[in-house]
Coordinates of C-alpha atoms and ligand atoms in Angstrom, one line a residue:
M1 CA 79.4 189.3 129.9
K2 CA 77.5 186.4 131.9
K3 CA 80.5 184.5 133.2
L4 CA 81.9 188.4 134.4
L5 CA 78.8 188.6 136.7
L6 CA 79.6 185.0 137.8
S7 CA 83.1 185.9 138.8
V8 CA 82.0 188.9 140.7
A9 CA 79.4 187.6 142.4
F10 CA 81.6 184.6 143.5
G11 CA 84.5 187.1 144.5
A12 CA 81.8 188.6 146.2
L13 CA 80.7 185.6 148.2
L14 CA 84.2 184.7 148.6
T15 CA 84.4 187.9 150.7
A16 CA 81.7 188.1 152.6
C17 CA 82.9 184.8 154.0
A18 CA 86.4 186.0 154.6
P19 CA 87.5 185.3 158.2
D20 CA 88.0 188.6 159.5
V21 CA 84.4 189.9 157.9
P22 CA 83.0 190.5 161.4
Q23 CA 80.5 187.6 162.3
T24 CA 76.9 188.5 162.7
A25 CA 74.1 186.4 162.8
D26 CA 73.5 186.3 159.7
T27 CA 77.2 185.1 158.4
A28 CA 77.4 182.5 161.3
A29 CA 74.7 181.1 160.6
A30 CA 75.5 180.4 156.6
P31 CA 76.1 177.2 155.8
A32 CA 78.8 175.3 156.3
A33 CA 80.2 175.1 152.6
E34 CA 79.7 178.2 151.9
A35 CA 81.5 179.3 155.4
E36 CA 84.5 177.0 154.5
A37 CA 84.8 178.2 151.2
P38 CA 88.4 179.3 150.6
T39 CA 89.8 182.6 150.9
Q40 CA 92.7 182.5 148.4
E41 CA 92.7 183.4 145.1
R42 CA 91.1 181.9 142.2
S43 CA 93.7 179.8 140.3
A44 CA 94.4 180.2 136.6
A45 CA 92.3 177.2 135.2
E46 CA 89.0 178.2 138.2
E47 CA 89.4 181.3 135.8
M48 CA 89.2 179.2 132.8
H49 CA 86.7 177.3 134.0
F50 CA 84.0 180.0 134.9
R51 CA 84.7 182.0 131.6
T52 CA 83.7 178.6 130.2
L53 CA 80.2 177.8 129.2
V54 CA 80.2 174.4 131.0
L55 CA 77.2 171.6 130.0
D56 CA 76.2 168.7 131.4
T57 CA 74.4 166.7 128.7
H58 CA 72.5 164.5 130.8
L59 CA 70.7 166.3 134.3
D60 CA 67.9 163.8 136.1
T61 CA 67.2 167.0 138.1
P62 CA 63.5 166.9 136.8
A63 CA 63.0 163.6 138.5
Y64 CA 62.7 165.9 141.9
F65 CA 60.4 168.7 140.7
H66 CA 57.4 167.0 142.1
D67 CA 59.5 166.4 145.7
P68 CA 58.3 168.7 148.1
S69 CA 61.1 168.3 150.1
Y70 CA 62.9 170.1 146.8
T71 CA 63.8 173.7 145.8
F72 CA 65.7 174.7 143.3
S73 CA 66.8 178.0 144.3
K74 CA 67.9 176.6 148.1
K75 CA 71.2 174.7 148.6
G76 CA 70.8 171.3 149.2
S77 CA 74.0 169.2 150.0
F78 CA 74.3 165.4 148.9
D79 CA 75.2 164.1 152.1
E80 CA 72.3 165.5 153.3
D81 CA 69.4 165.1 150.6
G82 CA 71.0 163.2 148.0
T83 CA 70.5 166.0 145.2
H84 CA 73.8 167.0 143.2
V85 CA 71.8 170.0 141.5
D86 CA 70.5 173.5 142.5
L87 CA 70.7 177.1 141.6
P88 CA 73.6 177.9 144.1
R89 CA 75.3 174.9 143.1
M90 CA 74.9 176.0 139.6
N91 CA 77.3 178.9 140.3
E92 CA 79.4 177.7 142.9
G93 CA 80.4 175.3 140.1
G94 CA 79.9 177.3 137.1
L95 CA 77.5 174.8 136.0
D96 CA 76.3 176.6 132.7
G97 CA 73.0 174.4 131.6
G98 CA 72.3 171.5 129.8
F99 CA 70.1 168.7 129.0
W100 CA 67.1 167.8 131.7
V101 CA 65.5 164.6 131.6
I102 CA 62.5 163.4 130.6
F103 CA 62.7 159.7 131.8
T104 CA 59.6 157.4 132.2
P105 CA 60.5 154.1 133.5
Q106 CA 59.4 151.0 131.4
G107 CA 56.4 148.6 132.1
P108 CA 54.9 146.2 130.0
L109 CA 55.4 146.1 126.3
D110 CA 51.6 146.8 125.9
E111 CA 49.2 149.4 124.3
A112 CA 48.0 150.3 128.6
S113 CA 51.0 150.7 129.3
Y114 CA 52.5 152.7 126.8
L115 CA 49.4 154.8 127.6
A116 CA 50.1 156.0 131.3
A117 CA 53.7 156.2 130.4
R118 CA 53.1 158.5 127.5
N119 CA 50.9 160.7 129.9
M120 CA 53.8 160.5 132.7
A121 CA 56.4 161.6 129.3
V122 CA 54.1 164.7 128.8
L123 CA 53.7 165.5 132.4
R124 CA 57.1 165.5 133.1
Q125 CA 57.5 167.5 130.0
M126 CA 55.2 170.2 131.3
S127 CA 56.9 170.1 134.6
I128 CA 60.6 171.4 133.3
R129 CA 58.8 173.8 131.5
E130 CA 56.8 175.2 134.4
F131 CA 59.9 175.3 136.4
A132 CA 61.9 177.2 133.3
A133 CA 58.4 179.8 133.8
K134 CA 58.4 179.6 137.8
Y135 CA 62.6 180.5 137.6
A136 CA 62.5 182.2 134.3
G137 CA 64.7 184.9 136.4
D138 CA 67.6 182.4 136.0
V139 CA 66.9 179.8 133.7
E140 CA 65.6 179.6 130.4
L141 CA 64.1 177.0 128.0
A142 CA 66.5 176.5 125.0
F143 CA 65.2 175.0 121.5
S144 CA 68.7 175.7 119.7
T145 CA 72.5 176.7 119.8
S146 CA 71.7 180.4 119.6
D147 CA 69.1 180.4 122.2
A148 CA 72.1 178.9 124.3
E149 CA 74.3 181.0 123.8
R150 CA 71.4 184.3 124.2
I151 CA 70.6 182.7 127.3
A152 CA 74.4 182.1 128.5
A153 CA 75.3 185.6 128.0
A154 CA 72.2 186.9 129.2
G155 CA 73.2 185.8 132.7
K156 CA 70.5 182.3 132.7
K157 CA 71.2 178.7 132.7
I158 CA 70.6 176.9 130.0
V159 CA 67.3 174.5 130.0
F160 CA 67.6 172.1 126.8
Q161 CA 65.6 168.9 126.8
S162 CA 65.8 165.2 126.5
M163 CA 64.2 162.0 126.7
E164 CA 65.9 158.6 128.6
N165 CA 64.4 155.4 127.2
S166 CA 61.3 155.8 124.2
Y167 CA 59.6 153.7 125.5
P168 CA 56.4 156.2 126.4
L169 CA 56.3 157.0 122.7
G170 CA 54.5 153.3 122.7
T171 CA 54.0 152.1 118.8
D172 CA 53.0 155.7 117.5
I173 CA 56.1 157.3 117.0
S174 CA 54.1 160.9 115.7
M175 CA 54.5 161.7 119.3
L176 CA 58.1 162.8 119.2
D177 CA 56.9 165.9 116.5
T178 CA 54.8 166.8 119.3
F179 CA 57.2 166.3 121.8
Y180 CA 59.8 168.6 119.4
V181 CA 57.4 171.4 119.5
G182 CA 57.5 171.2 123.6
G183 CA 61.6 171.7 122.9
L184 CA 62.8 168.1 123.0
R185 CA 66.0 168.4 121.3
M186 CA 68.1 164.2 122.1
I187 CA 66.0 161.0 122.4
A188 CA 67.4 158.1 123.6
P189 CA 65.3 154.9 122.1
V190 CA 66.5 152.8 125.3
H191 CA 67.3 152.7 128.7
F192 CA 68.1 149.4 131.1
R193 CA 65.9 146.6 129.4
N194 CA 65.1 145.5 125.6
N195 CA 61.7 147.6 124.5
Q196 CA 59.6 148.4 121.3
F197 CA 62.6 150.2 119.5
A198 CA 65.6 148.1 120.6
D199 CA 68.1 146.5 122.4
S200 CA 69.2 147.3 125.8
A201 CA 73.3 147.5 127.1
T202 CA 71.7 145.9 130.2
D203 CA 69.6 143.6 129.2
V204 CA 70.3 140.1 129.4
N205 CA 68.7 138.9 126.8
E206 CA 68.8 140.2 122.8
V207 CA 65.7 140.2 120.6
F208 CA 66.4 142.2 117.9
G209 CA 70.5 142.2 117.5
G210 CA 69.6 145.9 117.8
L211 CA 67.1 148.2 116.4
S212 CA 63.5 146.8 116.0
P213 CA 61.8 147.9 112.6
L214 CA 59.8 150.5 114.7
G215 CA 63.1 151.6 116.0
E216 CA 64.3 152.1 112.6
E217 CA 61.7 154.5 112.3
L218 CA 62.6 156.1 115.4
V219 CA 66.1 157.4 114.0
R220 CA 64.3 158.2 110.7
E221 CA 61.7 160.2 112.2
A222 CA 64.5 162.0 114.6
N223 CA 66.5 162.8 111.5
R224 CA 63.5 164.5 110.1
L225 CA 62.4 166.4 113.1
G226 CA 66.1 167.9 114.0
L227 CA 66.4 165.7 117.1
I228 CA 69.9 164.1 118.2
L229 CA 69.8 160.6 118.6
D230 CA 71.6 159.8 121.6
G231 CA 73.2 155.5 122.1
S232 CA 73.4 155.3 125.7
H233 CA 72.0 152.5 127.5
A234 CA 71.7 151.1 124.1
S235 CA 73.2 148.0 123.5
D236 CA 76.1 147.6 121.3
G237 CA 73.9 146.7 118.4
T238 CA 71.6 149.2 118.4
V239 CA 74.3 152.0 118.3
R240 CA 76.0 150.3 115.2
D241 CA 72.3 150.4 113.8
M242 CA 71.8 153.9 114.6
L243 CA 75.0 154.9 113.2
E244 CA 74.1 153.0 110.1
I245 CA 70.5 154.3 109.7
S246 CA 71.3 157.6 111.1
T247 CA 72.1 161.0 108.7
T248 CA 73.4 162.9 111.1
P249 CA 76.3 161.9 114.0
L250 CA 75.2 160.5 117.1
I251 CA 76.1 161.8 121.3
L252 CA 76.7 159.3 124.2
S253 CA 74.6 161.3 126.2
H254 CA 76.3 159.6 129.6
S255 CA 78.3 156.3 129.0
G256 CA 82.6 155.3 129.2
P257 CA 85.0 153.3 127.7
K258 CA 84.7 150.1 128.0
A259 CA 88.4 149.6 127.7
V260 CA 88.9 151.4 131.0
Y261 CA 86.0 149.5 133.1
D262 CA 84.2 146.1 131.5
H263 CA 80.8 146.5 132.4
P264 CA 77.7 146.1 129.3
R265 CA 77.4 149.9 129.6
N266 CA 80.6 151.6 128.6
V267 CA 81.0 150.9 124.7
P268 CA 84.4 149.4 123.0
D269 CA 86.5 151.7 122.0
D270 CA 85.8 150.6 117.9
L271 CA 82.0 151.6 118.8
L272 CA 83.3 155.0 120.4
I273 CA 85.7 155.6 117.5
A274 CA 83.0 154.9 115.2
I275 CA 80.8 157.8 116.7
A276 CA 83.9 160.4 116.8
E277 CA 85.3 159.2 113.1
D278 CA 81.2 160.0 112.5
G279 CA 81.1 163.5 114.2
G280 CA 79.3 162.8 116.9
V281 CA 80.4 163.1 120.9
I282 CA 80.9 161.0 123.6
Q283 CA 79.6 162.4 127.0
I284 CA 81.7 161.5 130.0
N285 CA 79.6 159.4 133.3
A286 CA 80.4 159.8 136.4
Y287 CA 78.3 156.7 137.6
G288 CA 80.5 154.9 140.4
S289 CA 79.1 151.2 139.3
Y290 CA 80.4 151.5 135.7
L291 CA 83.9 153.3 136.7
E292 CA 85.1 150.2 138.1
A293 CA 84.3 147.3 140.3
L294 CA 83.3 148.5 143.7
P295 CA 82.5 145.0 146.2
A296 CA 80.3 145.9 149.2
S297 CA 81.9 145.1 152.6
P298 CA 81.1 141.8 154.4
E299 CA 79.4 144.4 156.9
R300 CA 77.1 145.6 154.4
L301 CA 76.5 142.3 152.6
A302 CA 75.2 140.9 155.5
A303 CA 72.9 144.0 156.4
L304 CA 71.2 143.9 153.2
A305 CA 71.2 139.9 153.6
E306 CA 69.0 140.7 156.8
L307 CA 67.2 143.6 155.3
E308 CA 65.5 141.0 152.6
A309 CA 64.3 138.3 155.1
E310 CA 63.1 140.6 156.4
F311 CA 61.0 142.7 153.3
G312 CA 61.7 140.4 150.9
S313 CA 63.5 141.1 147.0
D314 CA 60.5 142.6 145.8
T315 CA 59.9 146.1 146.1
S316 CA 57.1 146.1 143.4
A317 CA 54.8 144.5 145.6
M318 CA 54.9 146.4 148.5
D319 CA 52.4 148.5 149.9
E320 CA 53.0 152.6 151.2
A321 CA 53.4 151.1 155.0
T322 CA 56.2 148.9 154.3
M323 CA 57.1 151.1 151.4
T324 CA 58.2 153.6 154.0
A325 CA 59.6 151.0 156.3
Y326 CA 61.9 149.4 154.3
R327 CA 63.4 152.6 153.1
A328 CA 64.0 153.7 156.7
A329 CA 65.8 150.3 157.2
Y330 CA 67.3 150.7 154.0
E331 CA 68.9 153.8 154.8
T332 CA 69.9 152.9 157.9
V333 CA 71.6 149.9 156.1
N334 CA 73.2 152.8 154.4
T335 CA 74.5 154.9 157.2
S336 CA 76.1 152.7 159.0
F337 CA 77.7 150.2 156.0
P338 CA 78.1 152.8 153.3
A339 CA 78.1 151.5 149.8
P340 CA 81.8 151.7 148.3
R341 CA 82.4 154.9 146.0
S342 CA 84.4 155.5 143.2
T343 CA 86.6 158.0 143.3
F344 CA 87.2 161.8 141.2
E345 CA 90.4 159.9 139.6
K346 CA 89.0 157.0 138.5
F347 CA 86.5 159.8 136.9
M348 CA 89.4 161.5 135.2
E349 CA 90.5 158.2 133.6
H350 CA 87.9 157.2 131.7
L351 CA 87.2 161.3 130.3
L352 CA 91.6 161.0 130.0
Y353 CA 91.1 158.3 128.1
T354 CA 88.1 158.3 126.0
L355 CA 89.7 162.0 124.6
E356 CA 93.0 160.6 124.0
L357 CA 91.6 158.1 121.9
V358 CA 89.1 159.9 120.1
G359 CA 90.5 163.5 120.7
P360 CA 89.0 166.6 122.3
E361 CA 86.5 167.5 119.3
H362 CA 84.9 164.5 120.2
V363 CA 84.4 163.9 124.2
G364 CA 82.6 166.3 126.7
V365 CA 80.6 165.1 130.4
G366 CA 77.5 163.9 130.8
A367 CA 78.0 162.8 134.7
D368 CA 74.5 161.6 135.6
W369 CA 73.6 164.0 138.3
D370 CA 70.5 163.6 140.3
G371 CA 70.5 160.0 138.3
G372 CA 73.1 158.3 140.4
G373 CA 76.4 160.3 139.5
G374 CA 78.7 161.4 142.0
V375 CA 82.1 160.5 143.0
D376 CA 84.3 160.8 146.1
G377 CA 86.5 164.0 145.5
M378 CA 82.9 165.2 142.9
K379 CA 80.1 164.4 145.2
D380 CA 78.6 166.8 143.6
I381 CA 78.4 169.8 140.6
V382 CA 80.2 172.1 143.7
D383 CA 83.4 170.2 142.1
L384 CA 83.4 170.8 138.8
P385 CA 86.3 173.2 137.7
K386 CA 88.6 170.3 139.7
V387 CA 87.9 168.7 136.0
T388 CA 88.7 171.8 134.1
A389 CA 91.6 171.8 136.6
A390 CA 92.5 168.1 136.1
L391 CA 92.3 168.6 132.2
V392 CA 95.1 171.9 132.0
E393 CA 97.4 170.0 134.1
A394 CA 96.5 166.7 131.4
G395 CA 97.9 169.4 128.7
Y396 CA 94.6 170.6 127.2
S397 CA 94.8 174.2 126.0
E398 CA 91.3 176.5 126.4
E399 CA 90.3 175.7 123.5
D400 CA 89.8 172.4 124.2
V401 CA 88.9 172.6 127.1
A402 CA 85.4 174.9 125.9
N403 CA 84.6 172.1 123.4
I404 CA 84.8 169.4 126.3
W405 CA 82.4 171.5 128.3
G406 CA 79.9 172.5 125.4
G407 CA 81.6 173.4 122.5
N408 CA 81.5 170.4 121.0
V409 CA 77.1 169.5 121.9
L410 CA 76.4 172.7 120.5
R411 CA 78.2 172.1 117.7
L412 CA 76.7 168.4 117.0
M413 CA 73.5 170.5 117.6
S414 CA 73.8 172.8 114.9
E415 CA 74.4 170.1 112.8
V416 CA 71.2 168.2 113.6
D417 CA 69.1 171.2 113.6
A418 CA 70.4 171.9 109.9
A419 CA 69.6 168.1 109.1
R420 CA 66.3 169.0 109.7
S421 CA 63.5 167.9 106.8
A422 CA 63.3 171.2 105.2
D423 CA 59.9 170.1 104.6
L424 CA 58.9 171.2 108.1
S425 CA 58.6 174.7 109.3
S426 CA 59.7 176.0 112.8
P427 CA 57.6 174.5 115.5
Q428 CA 55.6 178.0 117.2
V429 CA 56.5 177.3 120.7
L430 CA 55.9 180.8 122.4
N431 CA 56.0 183.3 119.9
Ligands
ZN1 ZN1 70.4 156.8 132.5

């Protein structure tokens, strides 16, 4: 039902933008991307895309919710403002929602810093809930698989919540229940650096060889509450420990196969297979520097070296005025000598490789939108129908496509929810 509505809306947009429509002041002023929208009929693969429930398991968009220059209901542009996700582009690219991330950067591992981070994370969760309230006609908070189905059927976007980096929980894992009541349904123990719970994939030192004793407690508590455990950013040792301890299958919400590109953030085949055999899902990232080696041009390297000579290398030590000047200078370098970008074809290589390795019941997409994701040929979510077209081209059926885009993660969510401790009542959030 919802897909039909979307199709009609999209069709109307195409008709309005067709060249034979007389140019009024309004249509002449339409954003360039709309004015250039293709006028041909949709292909069969596009039709399939727009009738499929399409979820992404790692949307960093809440990072913009306190940015006055960002408006969810207005169409932005990656080239102009660096953003990937908003309501008009969700409609245009057929993205039905996903997991909106509560991310907290990591500071020192001490009580004062944990408390500061906890406050930040609480505010981020509140901002996601405020966002859902403000755009109540277009989006809705989801707490379960049945919520997702109901929300999609009503033609709205699905807002699940996940937490990237458990650092803000400090050493008091009872906070996990508080976030759960607020709607949290997925938790990743660690981010770029080791923390109190686990070793990170990208930290040069190994502290625990996997989960710490507190990290093991976190996994058990997530199982008890019915939260999906996310091994993205975790070291291989941490993921192995999570597999061993968790009573429910894991997700990698935004990761990739190491066999395609050997990067610490990517995961070796044996571990991907172990996650899949356990019933878990692997959601493929579109973060350029995890997809392939992208060496900067000598001109860019020289410009960056000049920037460092002028401003130093420690941005955290800058006062506000210096930081503003630094950002402007950095932007100039990026415009003059753009950072090399990966491609849609390379992203598809990672996706198709993992599909071949573990099968279409265990793979999906977590492209790191608004968190560094996006490649040439798929700069933002508007290009998502190209992924469906490439999957069809590779021989995947409509059922496979539906599993890849949302079915697999919803199946995992149901399984994790069913394993929620029988001692716990359902949290009363909004009744
Ligand atoms: Zn990440």
